Short mmCIF file of C-alpha atoms and ligand atoms in Angstrom, two decimals:
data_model
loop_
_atom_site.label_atom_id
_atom_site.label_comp_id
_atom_site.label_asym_id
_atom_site.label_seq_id
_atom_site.Cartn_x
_atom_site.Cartn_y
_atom_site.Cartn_z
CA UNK A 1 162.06 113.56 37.46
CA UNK A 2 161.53 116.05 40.36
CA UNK A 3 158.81 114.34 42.18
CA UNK A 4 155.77 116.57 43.76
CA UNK A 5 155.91 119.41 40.87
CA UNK A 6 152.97 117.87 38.29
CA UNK A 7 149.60 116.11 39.42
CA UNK A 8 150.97 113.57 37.10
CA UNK A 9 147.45 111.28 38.04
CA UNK A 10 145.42 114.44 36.87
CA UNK A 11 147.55 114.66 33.42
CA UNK A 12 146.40 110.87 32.62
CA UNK A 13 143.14 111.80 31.72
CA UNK A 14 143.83 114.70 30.33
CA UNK A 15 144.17 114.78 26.37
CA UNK A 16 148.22 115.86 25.13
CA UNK A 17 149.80 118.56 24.63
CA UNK A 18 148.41 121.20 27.01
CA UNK A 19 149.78 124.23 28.75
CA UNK A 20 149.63 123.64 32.63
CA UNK A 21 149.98 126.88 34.74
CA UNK A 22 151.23 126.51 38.16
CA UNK A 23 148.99 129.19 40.01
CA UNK A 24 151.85 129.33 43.10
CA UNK A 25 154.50 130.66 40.87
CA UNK A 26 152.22 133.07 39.31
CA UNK A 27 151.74 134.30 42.66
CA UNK A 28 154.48 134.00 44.39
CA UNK A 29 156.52 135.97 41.33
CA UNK A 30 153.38 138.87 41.53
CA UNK A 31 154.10 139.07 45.27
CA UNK A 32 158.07 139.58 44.72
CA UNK A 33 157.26 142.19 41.78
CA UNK A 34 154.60 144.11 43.88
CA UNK A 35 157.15 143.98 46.86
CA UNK A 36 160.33 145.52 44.94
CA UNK A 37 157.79 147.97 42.87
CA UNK A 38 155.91 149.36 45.74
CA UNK A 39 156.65 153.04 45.47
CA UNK A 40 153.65 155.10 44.01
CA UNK A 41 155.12 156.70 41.24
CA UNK A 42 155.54 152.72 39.62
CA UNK A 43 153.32 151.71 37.32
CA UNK A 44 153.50 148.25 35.80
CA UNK A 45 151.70 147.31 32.63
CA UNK A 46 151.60 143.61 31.59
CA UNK A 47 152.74 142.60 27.89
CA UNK A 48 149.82 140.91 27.14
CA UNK A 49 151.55 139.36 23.56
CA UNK A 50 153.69 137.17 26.30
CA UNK A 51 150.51 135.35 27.21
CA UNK A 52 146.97 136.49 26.69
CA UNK A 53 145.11 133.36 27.92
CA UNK A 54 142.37 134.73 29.63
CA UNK A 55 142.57 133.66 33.05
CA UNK A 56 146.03 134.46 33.53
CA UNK A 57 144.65 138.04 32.20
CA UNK A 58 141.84 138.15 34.55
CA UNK A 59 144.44 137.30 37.46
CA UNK A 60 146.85 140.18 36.40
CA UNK A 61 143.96 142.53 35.96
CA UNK A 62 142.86 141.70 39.27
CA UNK A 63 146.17 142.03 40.98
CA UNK A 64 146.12 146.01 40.01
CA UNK A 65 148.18 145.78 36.73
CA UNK A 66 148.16 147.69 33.22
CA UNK A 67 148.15 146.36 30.21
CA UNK A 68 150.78 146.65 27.21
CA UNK A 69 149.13 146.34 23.66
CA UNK A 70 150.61 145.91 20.72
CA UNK A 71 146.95 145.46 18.86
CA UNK A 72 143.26 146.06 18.71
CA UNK A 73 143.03 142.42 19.30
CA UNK A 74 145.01 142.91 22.62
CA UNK A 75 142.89 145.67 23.66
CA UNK A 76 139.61 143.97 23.65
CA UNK A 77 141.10 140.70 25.27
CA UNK A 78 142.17 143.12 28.02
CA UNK A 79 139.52 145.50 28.47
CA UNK A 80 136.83 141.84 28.29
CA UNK A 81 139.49 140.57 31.44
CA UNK A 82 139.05 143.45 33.46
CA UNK A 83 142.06 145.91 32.86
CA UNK A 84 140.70 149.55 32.93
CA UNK A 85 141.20 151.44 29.31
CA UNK A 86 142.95 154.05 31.63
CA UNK A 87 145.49 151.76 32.03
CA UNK A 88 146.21 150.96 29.01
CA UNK A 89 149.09 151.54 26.70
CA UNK A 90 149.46 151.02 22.65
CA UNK A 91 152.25 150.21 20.99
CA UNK A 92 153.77 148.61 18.01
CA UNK A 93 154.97 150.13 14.99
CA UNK A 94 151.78 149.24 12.33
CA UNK A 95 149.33 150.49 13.85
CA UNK A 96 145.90 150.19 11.09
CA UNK A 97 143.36 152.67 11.47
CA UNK A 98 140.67 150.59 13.20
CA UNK A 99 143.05 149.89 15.69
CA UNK A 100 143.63 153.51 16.52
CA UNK A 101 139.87 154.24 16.25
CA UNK A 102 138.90 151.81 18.87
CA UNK A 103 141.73 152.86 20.94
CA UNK A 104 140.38 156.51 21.05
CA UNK A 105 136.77 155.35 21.61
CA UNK A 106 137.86 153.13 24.72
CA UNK A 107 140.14 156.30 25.87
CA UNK A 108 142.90 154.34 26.80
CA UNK A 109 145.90 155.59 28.43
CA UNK A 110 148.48 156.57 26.03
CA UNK A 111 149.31 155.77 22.31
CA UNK A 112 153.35 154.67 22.05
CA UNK A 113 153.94 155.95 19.12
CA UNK A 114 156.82 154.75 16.58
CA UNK A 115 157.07 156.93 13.41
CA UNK A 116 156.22 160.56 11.95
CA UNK A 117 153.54 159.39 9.72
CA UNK A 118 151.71 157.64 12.49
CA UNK A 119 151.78 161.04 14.69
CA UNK A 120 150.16 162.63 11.49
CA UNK A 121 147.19 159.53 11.47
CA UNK A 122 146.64 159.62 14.89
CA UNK A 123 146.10 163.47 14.97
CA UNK A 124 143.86 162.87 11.96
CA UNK A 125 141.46 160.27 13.47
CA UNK A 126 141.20 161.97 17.05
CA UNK A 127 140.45 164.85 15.57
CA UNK A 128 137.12 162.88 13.23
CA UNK A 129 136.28 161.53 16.96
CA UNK A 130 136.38 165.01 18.64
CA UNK A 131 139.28 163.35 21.01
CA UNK A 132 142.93 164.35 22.35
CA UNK A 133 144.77 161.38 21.97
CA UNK A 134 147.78 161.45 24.53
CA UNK A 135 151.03 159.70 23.39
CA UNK A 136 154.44 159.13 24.08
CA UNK A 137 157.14 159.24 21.89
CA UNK A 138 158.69 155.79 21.27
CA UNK A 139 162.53 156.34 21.46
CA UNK A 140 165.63 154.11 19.87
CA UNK A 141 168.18 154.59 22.37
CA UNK A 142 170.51 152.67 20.78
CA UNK A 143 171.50 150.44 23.65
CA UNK A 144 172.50 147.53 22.74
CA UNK A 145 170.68 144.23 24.88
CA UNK A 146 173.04 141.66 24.04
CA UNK A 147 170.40 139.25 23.48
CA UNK A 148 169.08 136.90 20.17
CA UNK A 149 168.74 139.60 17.42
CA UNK A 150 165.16 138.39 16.50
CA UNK A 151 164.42 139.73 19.61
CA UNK A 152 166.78 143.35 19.35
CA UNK A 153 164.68 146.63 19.35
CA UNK A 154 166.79 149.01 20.74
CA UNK A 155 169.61 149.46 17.72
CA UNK A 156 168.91 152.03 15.64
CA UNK A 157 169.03 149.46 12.46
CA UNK A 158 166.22 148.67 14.29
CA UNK A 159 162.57 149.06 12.72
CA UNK A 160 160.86 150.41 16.29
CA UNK A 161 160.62 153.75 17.32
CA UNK A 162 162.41 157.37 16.64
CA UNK A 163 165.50 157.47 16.02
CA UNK A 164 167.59 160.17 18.04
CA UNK A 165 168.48 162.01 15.07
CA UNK A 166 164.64 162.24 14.39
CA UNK A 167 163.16 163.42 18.06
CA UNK A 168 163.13 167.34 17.19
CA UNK A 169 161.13 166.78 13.75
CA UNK A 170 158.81 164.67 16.00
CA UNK A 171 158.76 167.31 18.54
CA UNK A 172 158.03 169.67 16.00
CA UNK A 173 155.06 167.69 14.26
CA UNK A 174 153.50 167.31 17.90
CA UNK A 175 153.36 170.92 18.55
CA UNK A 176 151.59 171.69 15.14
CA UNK A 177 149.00 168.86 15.78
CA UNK A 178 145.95 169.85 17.64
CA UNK A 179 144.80 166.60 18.53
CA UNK A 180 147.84 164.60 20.54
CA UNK A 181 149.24 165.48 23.29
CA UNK A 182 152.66 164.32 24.40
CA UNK A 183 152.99 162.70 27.68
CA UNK A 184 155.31 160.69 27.79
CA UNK A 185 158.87 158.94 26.37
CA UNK A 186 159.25 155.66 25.62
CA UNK A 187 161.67 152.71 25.43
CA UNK A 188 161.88 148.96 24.59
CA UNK A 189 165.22 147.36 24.01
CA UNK A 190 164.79 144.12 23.57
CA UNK A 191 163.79 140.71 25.44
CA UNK A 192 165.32 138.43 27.55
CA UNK A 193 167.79 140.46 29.10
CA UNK A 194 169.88 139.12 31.80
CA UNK A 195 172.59 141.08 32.10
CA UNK A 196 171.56 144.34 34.55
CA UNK A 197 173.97 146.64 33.00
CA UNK A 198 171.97 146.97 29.99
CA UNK A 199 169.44 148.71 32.08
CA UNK A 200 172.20 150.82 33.77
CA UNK A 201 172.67 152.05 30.11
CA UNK A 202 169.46 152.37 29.24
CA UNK A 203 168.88 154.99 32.08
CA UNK A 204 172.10 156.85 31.44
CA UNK A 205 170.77 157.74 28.03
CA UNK A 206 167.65 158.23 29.11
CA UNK A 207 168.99 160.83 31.31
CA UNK A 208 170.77 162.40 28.32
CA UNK A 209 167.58 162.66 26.35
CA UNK A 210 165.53 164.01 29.21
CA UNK A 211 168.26 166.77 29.32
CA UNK A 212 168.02 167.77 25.94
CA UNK A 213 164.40 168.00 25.83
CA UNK A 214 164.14 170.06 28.71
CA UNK A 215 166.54 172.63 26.92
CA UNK A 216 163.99 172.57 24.52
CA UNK A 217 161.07 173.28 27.21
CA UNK A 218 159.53 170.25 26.79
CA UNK A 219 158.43 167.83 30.16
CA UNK A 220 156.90 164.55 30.66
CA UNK A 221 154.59 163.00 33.01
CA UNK A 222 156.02 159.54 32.17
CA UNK A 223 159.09 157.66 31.43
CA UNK A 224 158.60 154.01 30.15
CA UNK A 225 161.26 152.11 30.53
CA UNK A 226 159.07 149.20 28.57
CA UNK A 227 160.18 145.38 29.49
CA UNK A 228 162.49 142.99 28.32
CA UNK A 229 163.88 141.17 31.95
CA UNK A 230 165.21 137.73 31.50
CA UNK A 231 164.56 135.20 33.46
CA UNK A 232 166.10 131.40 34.04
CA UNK A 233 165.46 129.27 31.31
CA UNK A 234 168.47 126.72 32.65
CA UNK A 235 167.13 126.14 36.03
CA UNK A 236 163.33 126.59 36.39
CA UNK A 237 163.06 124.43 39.50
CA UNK A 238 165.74 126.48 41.36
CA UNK A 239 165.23 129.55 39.88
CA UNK A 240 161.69 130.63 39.40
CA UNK A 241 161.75 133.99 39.66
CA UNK A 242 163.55 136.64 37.71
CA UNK A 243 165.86 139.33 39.39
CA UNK A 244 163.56 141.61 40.24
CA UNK A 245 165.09 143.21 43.63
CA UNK A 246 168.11 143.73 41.10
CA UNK A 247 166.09 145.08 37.87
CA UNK A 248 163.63 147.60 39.92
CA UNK A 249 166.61 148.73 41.82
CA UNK A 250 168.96 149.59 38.65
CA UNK A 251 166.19 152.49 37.96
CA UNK A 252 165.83 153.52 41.44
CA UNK A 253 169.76 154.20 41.19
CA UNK A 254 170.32 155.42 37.51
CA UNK A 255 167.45 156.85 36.20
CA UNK A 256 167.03 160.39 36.95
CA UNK A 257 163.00 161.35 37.24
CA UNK A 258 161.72 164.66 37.39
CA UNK A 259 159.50 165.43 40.02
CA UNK A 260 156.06 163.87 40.31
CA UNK A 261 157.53 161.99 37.10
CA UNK A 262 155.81 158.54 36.63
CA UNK A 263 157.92 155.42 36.06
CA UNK A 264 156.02 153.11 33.65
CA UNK A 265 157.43 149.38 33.47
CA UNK A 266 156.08 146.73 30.34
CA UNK A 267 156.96 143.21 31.74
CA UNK A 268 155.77 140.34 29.95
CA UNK A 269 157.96 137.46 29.87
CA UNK A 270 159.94 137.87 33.25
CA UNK A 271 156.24 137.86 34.93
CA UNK A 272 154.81 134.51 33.27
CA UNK A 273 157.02 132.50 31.46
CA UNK A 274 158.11 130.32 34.44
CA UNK A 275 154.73 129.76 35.35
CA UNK A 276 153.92 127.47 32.60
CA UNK A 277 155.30 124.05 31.19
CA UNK A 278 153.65 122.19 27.68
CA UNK A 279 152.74 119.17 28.93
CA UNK A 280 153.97 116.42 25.75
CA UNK A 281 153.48 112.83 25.44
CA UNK A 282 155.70 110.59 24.24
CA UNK A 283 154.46 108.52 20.65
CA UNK A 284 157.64 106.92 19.81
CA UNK A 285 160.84 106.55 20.87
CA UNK A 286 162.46 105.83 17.86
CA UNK A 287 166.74 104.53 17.72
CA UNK A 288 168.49 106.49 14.85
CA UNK A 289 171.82 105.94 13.57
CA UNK A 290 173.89 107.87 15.78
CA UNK A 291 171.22 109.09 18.29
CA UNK A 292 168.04 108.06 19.85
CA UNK A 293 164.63 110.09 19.33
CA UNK A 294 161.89 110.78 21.45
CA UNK A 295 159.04 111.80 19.24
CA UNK A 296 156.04 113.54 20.86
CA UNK A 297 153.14 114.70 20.42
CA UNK A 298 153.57 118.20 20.89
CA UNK A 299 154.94 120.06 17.97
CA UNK A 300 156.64 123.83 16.50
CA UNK A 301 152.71 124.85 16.60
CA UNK A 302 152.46 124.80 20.04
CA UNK A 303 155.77 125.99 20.89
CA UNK A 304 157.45 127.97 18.65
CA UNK A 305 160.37 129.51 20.00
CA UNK A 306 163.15 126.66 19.77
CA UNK A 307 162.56 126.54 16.24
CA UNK A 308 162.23 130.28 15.74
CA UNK A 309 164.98 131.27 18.24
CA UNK A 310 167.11 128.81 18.97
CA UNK A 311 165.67 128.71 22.91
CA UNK A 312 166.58 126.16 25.20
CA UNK A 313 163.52 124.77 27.21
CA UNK A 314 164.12 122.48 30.23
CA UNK A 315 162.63 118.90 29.87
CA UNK A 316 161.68 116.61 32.24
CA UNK A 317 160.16 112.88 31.87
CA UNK A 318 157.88 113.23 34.65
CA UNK A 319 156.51 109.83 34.38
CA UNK A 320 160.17 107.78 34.58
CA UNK A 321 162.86 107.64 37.85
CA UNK A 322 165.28 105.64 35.17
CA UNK A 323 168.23 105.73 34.69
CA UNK A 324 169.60 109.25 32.60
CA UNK A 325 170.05 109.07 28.84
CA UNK A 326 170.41 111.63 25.86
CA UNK A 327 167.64 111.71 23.64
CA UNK A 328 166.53 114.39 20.76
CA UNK A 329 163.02 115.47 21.53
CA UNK A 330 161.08 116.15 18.53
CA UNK A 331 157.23 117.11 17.05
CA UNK A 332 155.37 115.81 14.35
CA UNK A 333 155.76 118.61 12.21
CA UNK A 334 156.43 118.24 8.68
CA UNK A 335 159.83 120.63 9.20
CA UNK A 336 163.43 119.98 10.27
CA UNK A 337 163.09 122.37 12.84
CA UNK A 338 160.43 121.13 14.71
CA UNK A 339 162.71 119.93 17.41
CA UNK A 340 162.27 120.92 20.74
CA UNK A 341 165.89 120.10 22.44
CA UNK A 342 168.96 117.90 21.27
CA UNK A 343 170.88 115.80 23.69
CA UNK A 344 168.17 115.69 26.45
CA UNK A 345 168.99 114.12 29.23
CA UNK A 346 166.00 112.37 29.82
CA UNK A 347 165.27 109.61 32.58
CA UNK A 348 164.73 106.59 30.37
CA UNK A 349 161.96 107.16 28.27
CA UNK A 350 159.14 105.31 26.44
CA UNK A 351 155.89 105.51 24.22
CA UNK A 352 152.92 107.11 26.50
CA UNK A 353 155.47 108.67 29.01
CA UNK A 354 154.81 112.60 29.66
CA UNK A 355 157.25 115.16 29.17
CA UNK A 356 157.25 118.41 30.70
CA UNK A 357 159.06 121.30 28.55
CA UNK A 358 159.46 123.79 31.30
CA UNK A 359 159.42 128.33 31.18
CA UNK A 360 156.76 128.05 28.25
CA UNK A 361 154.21 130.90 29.94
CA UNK A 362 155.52 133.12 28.03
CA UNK A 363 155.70 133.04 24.12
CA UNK A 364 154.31 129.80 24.19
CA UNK A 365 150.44 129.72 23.86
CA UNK A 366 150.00 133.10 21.97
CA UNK A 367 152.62 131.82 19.80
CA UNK A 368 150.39 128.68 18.81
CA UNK A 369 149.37 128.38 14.98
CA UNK A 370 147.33 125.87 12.99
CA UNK A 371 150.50 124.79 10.41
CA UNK A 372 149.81 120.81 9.65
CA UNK A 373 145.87 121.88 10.53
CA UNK A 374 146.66 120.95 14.19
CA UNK A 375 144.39 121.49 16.91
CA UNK A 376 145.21 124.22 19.41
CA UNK A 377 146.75 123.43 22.27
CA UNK A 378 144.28 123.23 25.39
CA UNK A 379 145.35 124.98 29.05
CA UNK A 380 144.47 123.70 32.62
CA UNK A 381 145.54 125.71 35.35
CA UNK A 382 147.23 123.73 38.95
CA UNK A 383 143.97 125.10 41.19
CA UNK A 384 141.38 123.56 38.65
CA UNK A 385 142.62 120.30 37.79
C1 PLP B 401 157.21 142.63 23.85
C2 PLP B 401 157.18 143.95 24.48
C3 PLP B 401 157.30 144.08 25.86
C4 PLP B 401 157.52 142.91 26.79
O1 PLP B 401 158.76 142.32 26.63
P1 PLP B 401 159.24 141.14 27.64
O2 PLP B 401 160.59 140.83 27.17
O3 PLP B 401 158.29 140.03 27.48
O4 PLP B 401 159.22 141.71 29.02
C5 PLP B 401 157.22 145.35 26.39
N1 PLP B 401 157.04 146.44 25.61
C6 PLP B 401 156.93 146.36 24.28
C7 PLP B 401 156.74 147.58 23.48
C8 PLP B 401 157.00 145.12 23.67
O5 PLP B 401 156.91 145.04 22.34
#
């Protein structure tokens, strides 16, 4: 237990599971982004799909960022917080045709688009709503991230974006459409990417493709470089903020912009998964055969990514200075994988104790589903509790 971190007192009356958002680390990892980021051709547009709970919005809004949508859902959450529709960006490779349409009626920034038959729709519906519909071309570099494979986008076995071999008959399409205009090229590789040299690549071939293009006569205002930083998932206490010094300052170095080209940067995870911990209490500890189980009352629905990933999450008894021991931790769930961590080392644990299960602002709440007909889970913020 790591004593100081939780207003454990607070959490008593408070009814379990619940995200808990530490407002310091949200700020203190905005203030370390803002101060490696600060040149004016940066732009940074928050994922929303990492978290969209409407506060942490509102605060992201309010400290000057974009947003990154992936649907119409996403666009009203983040035009109702306070991000301006010209800085926002749509992505995602199913777009439906309501999306689009309220996309071009809140003239947001720029469309990301993924395939040749969504270039044709696009030009279709701007042109019924008398609109020019700027876009950039979503690009599979084929860099590989070296990260889970669920969460892969930049191989070219990939579903997202244009392949390389199909960028001219994109090209092409865009130049016979009246209504789109292209502005920009665009790249996601994948998530949770720790190793730096994946970005080194990623700018080496965006280079390459900038190259070729301009052969072709064709220019950019922006390059998106789109998101995917990792961040500490071992050591949340010691390491609460990503690399950021080290991430901005691979595309300072490698990638080679044009003049008065924009840099456009799509962070989600990296800027608020550390920030939040689900907040579990302990129901049962229950003594198995070979191991010992600590049965809570949080479950897969409010967390999903151990069961859908694999991801290790940090846990901490914060209500117990006992002595260590190795427990599972598991929901309630009606599924085998609802388990949350095997051989925890847990201060000794017991019924009504609290857990903390630590980097869950990102993927975490938005993830949340009703399975079992479960209640949400409920969110409290560090400055209001
Ligand atoms: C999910 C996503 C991001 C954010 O990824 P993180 O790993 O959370 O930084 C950025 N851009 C696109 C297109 C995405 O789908």
């Amino acid at each position: 237990m790591i004593k100081g971190l939780f207003p454990i007192d607070k959490f008593k009356r408070l009814r379990t599971p619940f995200y808990y958002y530490d407002c310091d680390v949200i700020r203190n990892t905005i203030q370390e982004i803002k101060h490696w980021s600060s040149f004016s051709n940066y732009h940074i547009h928050y994922a929303v799909k990492a978290n969209a709970n409407e506060r942490i919005l509102a605060c992201l809004a309010n400290y000057g960022f974009g947003a990154d949508c992936v649907s119409g859902g996403e666009i009203e959450a983040s035009i109702n917080a306070g991000f301006k529709s010209s800085e926002i960006v749509f992505a995602g490779v199913g777009k439906a045709d309501w999306e689009i349409e309220l996309a071009l009626k809140n003239d947001i920034s720029c469309f990301n688009v993924e395939s040749l038959p969504e270039l044709a729709v696009i030009n279709n519906l701007a042109c019924k709503h008398n609109k020019i519909a700027s876009i950039a071309l979503r690009i599979n570099p084929d860099v590989d991230a070296h990260t889970h494979s669920y969460i892969t986008t930049g191989l070219k076995e990939n579903k997202f974006g244009f392949n390389l071999s199909k960028i001219d008959e994109a090209v092409d399409l865009i130049k016979k459409s009246s209504n789109i205009k292209l502005i920009g090229l665009h790249f996601h590789i994948g998530s949770q990417i720790t190793d730096l040299t994946v970005f080194q690549h990623l700018c080496i071939r965006i280079n390459d493709i900038q190259d070729s293009l301009e052969k072709q006569g064709i220019g950019v205002e922006h390059i998106n470089v789109g998101g995917g930083l990792g961040i500490n998932y071992q050591h949340p206490n010691h390491i609460p903020i990503a690399d950021f010094e080290g991430y901005f300052k691979v595309f300072g170095s490698y990638l080679n912009l044009r003049p008065n080209q924009q840099l456009h940067f799509e962070l989600g995870r990296s800027i608020v998964a550390q920030c939040g911990s689900l907040i579990t209490k302990v129901l049962y500890v229950k003594q198995g055969e070979v191991k010992q189980f600590a049965i809570v009352d949080a479950g897969m629905t409010d967390l999903i990514r151990p069961a859908l990933y694999n991801a290790y999450h940090h846990i901490e008894n914060i209500s117990s200075d006992g002595s260590i021991e190795e427990y599972e931790v598991v929901g309630p769930i009606c599924e085998s994988s609802d388990v949350f961590g095997k051989s925890v080392a847990l201060n000794h644990t017991e019924r009504g104790d609290l857990l903390a299960i630590r980097s869950t602002g990102a993927y975490g709440e938005t993830m949340a589903s009703r399975y079992n007909l479960r209640q949400l889970p409920s969110s409290f913020f560090s400055d209001e509790i």
